[in-house]
PDB file of C-alpha atoms in Angstrom:
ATOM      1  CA  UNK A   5     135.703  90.667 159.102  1.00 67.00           C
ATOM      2  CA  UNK A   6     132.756  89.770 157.079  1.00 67.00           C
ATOM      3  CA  UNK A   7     129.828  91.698 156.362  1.00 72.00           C
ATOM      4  CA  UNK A   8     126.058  91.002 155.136  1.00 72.00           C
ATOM      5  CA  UNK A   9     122.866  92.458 155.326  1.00 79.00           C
ATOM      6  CA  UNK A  10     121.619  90.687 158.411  1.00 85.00           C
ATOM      7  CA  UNK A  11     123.335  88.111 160.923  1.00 84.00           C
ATOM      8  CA  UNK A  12     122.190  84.882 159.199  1.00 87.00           C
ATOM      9  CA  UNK A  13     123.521  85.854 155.691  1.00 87.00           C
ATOM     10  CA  UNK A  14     126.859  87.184 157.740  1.00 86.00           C
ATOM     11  CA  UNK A  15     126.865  83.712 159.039  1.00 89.00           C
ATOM     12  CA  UNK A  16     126.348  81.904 155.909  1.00 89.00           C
ATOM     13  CA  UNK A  17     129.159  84.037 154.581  1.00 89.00           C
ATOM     14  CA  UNK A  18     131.557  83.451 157.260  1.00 89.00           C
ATOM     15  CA  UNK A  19     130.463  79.247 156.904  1.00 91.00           C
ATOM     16  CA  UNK A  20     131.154  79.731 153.028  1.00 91.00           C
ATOM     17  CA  UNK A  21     134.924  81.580 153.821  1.00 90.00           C
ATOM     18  CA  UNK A  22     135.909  79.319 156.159  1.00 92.00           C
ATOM     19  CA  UNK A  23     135.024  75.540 154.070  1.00 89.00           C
ATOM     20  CA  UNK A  24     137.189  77.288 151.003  1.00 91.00           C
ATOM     21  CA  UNK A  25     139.694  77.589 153.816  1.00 92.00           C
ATOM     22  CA  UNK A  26     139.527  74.720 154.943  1.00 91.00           C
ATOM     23  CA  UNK A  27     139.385  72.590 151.311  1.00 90.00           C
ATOM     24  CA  UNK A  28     142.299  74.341 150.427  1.00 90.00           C
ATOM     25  CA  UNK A  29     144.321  73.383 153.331  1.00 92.00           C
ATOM     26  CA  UNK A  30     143.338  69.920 152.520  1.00 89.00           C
ATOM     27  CA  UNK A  31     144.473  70.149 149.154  1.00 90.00           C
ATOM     28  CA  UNK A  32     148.022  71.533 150.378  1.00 91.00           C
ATOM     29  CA  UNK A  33     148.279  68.413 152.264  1.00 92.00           C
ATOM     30  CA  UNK A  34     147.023  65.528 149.625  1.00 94.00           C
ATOM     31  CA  UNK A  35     146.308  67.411 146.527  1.00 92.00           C
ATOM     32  CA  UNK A  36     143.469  67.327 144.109  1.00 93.00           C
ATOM     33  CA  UNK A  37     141.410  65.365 141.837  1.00 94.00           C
ATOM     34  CA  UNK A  38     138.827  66.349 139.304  1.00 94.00           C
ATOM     35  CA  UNK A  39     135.652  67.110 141.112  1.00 92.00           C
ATOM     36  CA  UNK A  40     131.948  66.817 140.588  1.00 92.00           C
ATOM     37  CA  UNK A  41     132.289  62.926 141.565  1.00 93.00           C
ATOM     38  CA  UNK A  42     134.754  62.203 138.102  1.00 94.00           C
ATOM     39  CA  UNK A  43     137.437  60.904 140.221  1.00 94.00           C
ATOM     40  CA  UNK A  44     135.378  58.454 142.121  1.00 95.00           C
ATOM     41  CA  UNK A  45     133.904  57.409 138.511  1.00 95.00           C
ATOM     42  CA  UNK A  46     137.362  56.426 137.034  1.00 94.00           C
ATOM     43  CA  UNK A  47     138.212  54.725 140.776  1.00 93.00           C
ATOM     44  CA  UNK A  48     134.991  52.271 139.708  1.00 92.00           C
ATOM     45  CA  UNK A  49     137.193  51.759 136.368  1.00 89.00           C
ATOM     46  CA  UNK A  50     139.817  50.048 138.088  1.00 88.00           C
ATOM     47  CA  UNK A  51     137.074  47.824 140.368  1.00 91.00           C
ATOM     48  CA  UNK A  52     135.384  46.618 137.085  1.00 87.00           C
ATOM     49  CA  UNK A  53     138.464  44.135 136.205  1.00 86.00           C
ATOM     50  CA  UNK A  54     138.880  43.113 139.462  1.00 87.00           C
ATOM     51  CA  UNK A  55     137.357  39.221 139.416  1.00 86.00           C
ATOM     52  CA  UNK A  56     137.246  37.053 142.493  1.00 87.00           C
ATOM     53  CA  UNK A  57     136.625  34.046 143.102  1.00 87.00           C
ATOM     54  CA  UNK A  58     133.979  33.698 146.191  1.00 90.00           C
ATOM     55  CA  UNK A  59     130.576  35.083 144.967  1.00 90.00           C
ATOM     56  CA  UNK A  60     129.978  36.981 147.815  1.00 87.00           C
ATOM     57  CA  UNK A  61     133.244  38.846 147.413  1.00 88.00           C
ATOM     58  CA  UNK A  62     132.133  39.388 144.078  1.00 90.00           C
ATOM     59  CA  UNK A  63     128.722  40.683 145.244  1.00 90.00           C
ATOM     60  CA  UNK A  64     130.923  43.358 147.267  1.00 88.00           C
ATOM     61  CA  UNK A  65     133.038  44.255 144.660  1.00 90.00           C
ATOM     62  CA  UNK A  66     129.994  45.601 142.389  1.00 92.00           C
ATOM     63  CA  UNK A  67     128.317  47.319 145.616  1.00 91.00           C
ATOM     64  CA  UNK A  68     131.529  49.388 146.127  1.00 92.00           C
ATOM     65  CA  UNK A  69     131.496  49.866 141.907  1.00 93.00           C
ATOM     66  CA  UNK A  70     127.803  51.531 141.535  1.00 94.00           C
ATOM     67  CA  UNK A  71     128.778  53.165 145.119  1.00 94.00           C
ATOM     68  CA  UNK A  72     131.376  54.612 143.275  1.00 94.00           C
ATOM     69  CA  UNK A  73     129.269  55.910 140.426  1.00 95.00           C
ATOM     70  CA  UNK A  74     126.454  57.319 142.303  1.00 95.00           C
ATOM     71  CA  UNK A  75     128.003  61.052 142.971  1.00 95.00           C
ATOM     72  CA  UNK A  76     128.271  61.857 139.289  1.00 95.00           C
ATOM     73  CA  UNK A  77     125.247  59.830 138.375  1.00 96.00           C
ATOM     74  CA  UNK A  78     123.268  61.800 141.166  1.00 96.00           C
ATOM     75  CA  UNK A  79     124.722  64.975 140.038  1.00 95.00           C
ATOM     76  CA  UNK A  80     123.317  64.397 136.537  1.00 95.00           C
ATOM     77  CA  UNK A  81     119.895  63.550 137.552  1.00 95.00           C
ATOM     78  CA  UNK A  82     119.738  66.732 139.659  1.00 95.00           C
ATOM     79  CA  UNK A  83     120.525  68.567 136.624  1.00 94.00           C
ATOM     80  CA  UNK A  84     117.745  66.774 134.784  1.00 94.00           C
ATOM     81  CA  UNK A  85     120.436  64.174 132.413  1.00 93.00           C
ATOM     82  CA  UNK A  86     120.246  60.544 132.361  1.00 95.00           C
ATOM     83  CA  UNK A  87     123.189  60.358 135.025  1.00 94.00           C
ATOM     84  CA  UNK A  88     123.602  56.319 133.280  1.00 94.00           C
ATOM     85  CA  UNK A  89     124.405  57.891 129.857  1.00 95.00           C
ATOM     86  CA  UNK A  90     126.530  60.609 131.129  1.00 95.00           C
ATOM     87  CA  UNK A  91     128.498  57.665 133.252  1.00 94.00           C
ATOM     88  CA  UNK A  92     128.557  55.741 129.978  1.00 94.00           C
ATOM     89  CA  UNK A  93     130.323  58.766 127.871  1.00 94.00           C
ATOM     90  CA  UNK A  94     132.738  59.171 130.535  1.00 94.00           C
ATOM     91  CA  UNK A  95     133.718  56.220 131.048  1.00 92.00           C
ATOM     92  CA  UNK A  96     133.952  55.271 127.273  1.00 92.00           C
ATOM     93  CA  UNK A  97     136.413  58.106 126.990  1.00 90.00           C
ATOM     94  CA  UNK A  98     140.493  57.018 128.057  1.00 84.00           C
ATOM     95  CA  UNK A  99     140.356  61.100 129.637  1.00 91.00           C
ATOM     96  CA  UNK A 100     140.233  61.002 133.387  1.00 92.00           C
ATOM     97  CA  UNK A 101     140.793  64.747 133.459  1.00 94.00           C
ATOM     98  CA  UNK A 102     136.904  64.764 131.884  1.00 95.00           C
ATOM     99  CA  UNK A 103     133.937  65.273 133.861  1.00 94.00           C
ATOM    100  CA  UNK A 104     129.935  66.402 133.310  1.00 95.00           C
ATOM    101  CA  UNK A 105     129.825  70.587 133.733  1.00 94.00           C
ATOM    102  CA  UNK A 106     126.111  70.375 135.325  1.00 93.00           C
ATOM    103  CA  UNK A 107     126.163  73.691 135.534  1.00 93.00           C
ATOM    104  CA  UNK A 108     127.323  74.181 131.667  1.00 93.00           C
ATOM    105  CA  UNK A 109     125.487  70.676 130.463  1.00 93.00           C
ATOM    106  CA  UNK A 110     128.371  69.415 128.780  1.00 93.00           C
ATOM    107  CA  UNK A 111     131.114  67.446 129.525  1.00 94.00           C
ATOM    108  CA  UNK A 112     134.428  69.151 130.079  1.00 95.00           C
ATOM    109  CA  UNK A 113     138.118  69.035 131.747  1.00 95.00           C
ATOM    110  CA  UNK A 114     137.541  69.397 134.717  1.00 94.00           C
ATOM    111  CA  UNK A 115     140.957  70.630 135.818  1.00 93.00           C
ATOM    112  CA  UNK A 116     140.821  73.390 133.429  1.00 94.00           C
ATOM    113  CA  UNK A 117     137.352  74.536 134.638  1.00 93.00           C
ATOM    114  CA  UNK A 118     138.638  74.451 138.417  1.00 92.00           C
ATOM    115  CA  UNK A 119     135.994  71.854 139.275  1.00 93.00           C
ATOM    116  CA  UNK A 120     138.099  70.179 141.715  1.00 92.00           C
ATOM    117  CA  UNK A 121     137.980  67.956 145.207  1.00 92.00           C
ATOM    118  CA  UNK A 122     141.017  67.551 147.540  1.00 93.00           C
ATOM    119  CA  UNK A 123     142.206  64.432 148.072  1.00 93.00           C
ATOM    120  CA  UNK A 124     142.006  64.354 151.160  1.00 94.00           C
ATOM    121  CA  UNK A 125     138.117  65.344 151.205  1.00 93.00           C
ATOM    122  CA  UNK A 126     137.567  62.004 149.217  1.00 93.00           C
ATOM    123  CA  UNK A 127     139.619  59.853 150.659  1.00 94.00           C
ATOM    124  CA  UNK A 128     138.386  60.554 154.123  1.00 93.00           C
ATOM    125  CA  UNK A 129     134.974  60.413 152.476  1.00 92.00           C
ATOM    126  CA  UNK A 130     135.978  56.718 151.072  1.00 91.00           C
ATOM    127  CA  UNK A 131     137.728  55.791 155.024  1.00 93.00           C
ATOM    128  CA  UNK A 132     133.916  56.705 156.556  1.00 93.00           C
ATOM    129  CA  UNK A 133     131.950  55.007 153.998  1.00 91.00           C
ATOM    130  CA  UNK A 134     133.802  52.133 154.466  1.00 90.00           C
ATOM    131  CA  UNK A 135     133.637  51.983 158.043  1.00 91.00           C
ATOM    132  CA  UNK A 136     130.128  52.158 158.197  1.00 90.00           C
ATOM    133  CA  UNK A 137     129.329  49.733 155.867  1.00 87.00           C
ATOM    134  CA  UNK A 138     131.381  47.585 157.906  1.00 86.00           C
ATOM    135  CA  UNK A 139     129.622  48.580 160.776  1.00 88.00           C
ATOM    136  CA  UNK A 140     126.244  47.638 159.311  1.00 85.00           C
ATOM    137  CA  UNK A 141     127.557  44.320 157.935  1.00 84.00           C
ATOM    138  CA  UNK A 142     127.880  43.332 161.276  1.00 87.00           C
ATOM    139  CA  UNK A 143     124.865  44.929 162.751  1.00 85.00           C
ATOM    140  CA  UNK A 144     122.248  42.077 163.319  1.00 82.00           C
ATOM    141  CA  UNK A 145     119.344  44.609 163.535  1.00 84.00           C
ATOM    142  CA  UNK A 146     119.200  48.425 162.709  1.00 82.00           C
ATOM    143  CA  UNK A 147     115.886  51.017 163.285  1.00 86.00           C
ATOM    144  CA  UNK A 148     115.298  52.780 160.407  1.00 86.00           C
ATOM    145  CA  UNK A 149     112.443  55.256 159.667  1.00 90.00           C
ATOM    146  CA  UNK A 150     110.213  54.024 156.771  1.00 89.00           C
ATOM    147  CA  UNK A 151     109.954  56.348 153.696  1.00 86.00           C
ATOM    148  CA  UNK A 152     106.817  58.383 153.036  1.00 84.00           C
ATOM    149  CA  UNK A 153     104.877  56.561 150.600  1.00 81.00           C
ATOM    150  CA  UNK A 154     103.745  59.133 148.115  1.00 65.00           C
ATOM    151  CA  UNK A 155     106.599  61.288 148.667  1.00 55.00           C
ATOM    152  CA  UNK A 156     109.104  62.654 146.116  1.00 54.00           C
ATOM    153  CA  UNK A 157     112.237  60.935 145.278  1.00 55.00           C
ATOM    154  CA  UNK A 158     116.063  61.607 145.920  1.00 55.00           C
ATOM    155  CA  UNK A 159     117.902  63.278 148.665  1.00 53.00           C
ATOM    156  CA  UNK A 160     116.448  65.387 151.447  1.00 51.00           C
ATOM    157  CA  UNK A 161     117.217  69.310 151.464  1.00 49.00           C
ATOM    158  CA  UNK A 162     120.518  69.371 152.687  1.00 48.00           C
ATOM    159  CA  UNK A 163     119.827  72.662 154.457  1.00 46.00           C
ATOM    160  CA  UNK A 164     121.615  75.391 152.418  1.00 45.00           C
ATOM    161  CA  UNK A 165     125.929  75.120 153.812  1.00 44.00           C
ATOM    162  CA  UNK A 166     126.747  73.338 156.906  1.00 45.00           C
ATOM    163  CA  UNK A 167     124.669  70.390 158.479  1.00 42.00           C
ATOM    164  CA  UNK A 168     128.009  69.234 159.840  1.00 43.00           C
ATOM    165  CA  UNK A 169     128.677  69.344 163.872  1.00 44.00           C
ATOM    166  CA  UNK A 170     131.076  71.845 164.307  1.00 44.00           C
ATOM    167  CA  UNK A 171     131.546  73.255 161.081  1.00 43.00           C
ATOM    168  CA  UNK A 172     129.059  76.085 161.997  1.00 44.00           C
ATOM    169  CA  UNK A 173     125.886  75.848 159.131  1.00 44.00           C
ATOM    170  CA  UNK A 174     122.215  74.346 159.676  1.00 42.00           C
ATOM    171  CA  UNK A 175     123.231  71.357 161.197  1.00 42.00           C
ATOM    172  CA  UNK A 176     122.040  71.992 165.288  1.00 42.00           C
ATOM    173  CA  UNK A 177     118.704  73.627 164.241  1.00 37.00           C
TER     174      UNK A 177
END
């Protein structure tokens, strides 16, 4: 049972129990890797030596590399860093186990802090991506709503938890 001090924050409650339940069944599955977007960061590593041949390859290749970098660069810039310097620390570092603490500002181990991501989570994250873009590549014409001219940067409010079909949050308001 869960209790709160009206029905929505019982709900958001409830949403909140049942994503740690279901992150850590993911984890039993495929394990972890360092969270807060680290893991993708060192993944970009690895791209950065790959060199091919057909420029267009190539072109791909460095898509999928700042694709790669954007989580922790994002997360940064939310937290008011240059997320390009804290990707340049990180990286210049031979510690994959390091990551940027925005909460802390610093950069710290990220396994020891429990800032974490099953595997799962971003693997099936990397699957999607990849699908889509796929998808698009071969999409002659997509709608697409224009953004607001004077309006604010970033990402849109995600909506507090949830904004997933079936995973119960603000997603079908």
């Amino acid at each position: 049972k869960v209790g709160g001090a009206s029905e929505v924050e019982m709900k958001e409650i409830k949403d909140r129990i049942e994503d740690a339940i279901q992150a850590t069944r993911c984890a039993l599955d495929e394990g972890i890797v360092v969270g807060g977007g680290a893991a993708l960061l060192y993944a970009s590593k690895a791209l950065k030596s790959l060199k091919l041949d057909n420029f267009d390859q190539q072109q791909g290749i460095d898509i999928v590399i700042k694709a790669l970098q954007m989580p922790c660069k994002t997360i940064a810039n939310n937290a008011g860093i240059e997320g390009a310097v804290i990707i340049e620390r990180l990286l210049e570092r031979n510690d994959e186990n390091l990551g940027y603490d925005a909460y802390r500002d610093q950069i710290v181990n990220m396994k020891d802090q429990g800032i974490i991501d099953p595997t799962k989570v971003v693997r099936t994250a990397l699957v999607d991506a990849a699908s889509i873009s796929s998808l698009m590549i071969t999409t002659e014409a997509a709608v697409v709503s224009k953004p607001d001219e004077g309006g604010a940067g970033g990402m849109p409010a995600m909506g507090g938890m949830g904004g997933m079909p079936g995973m119960g949050g603000m997603g079908g308001m």
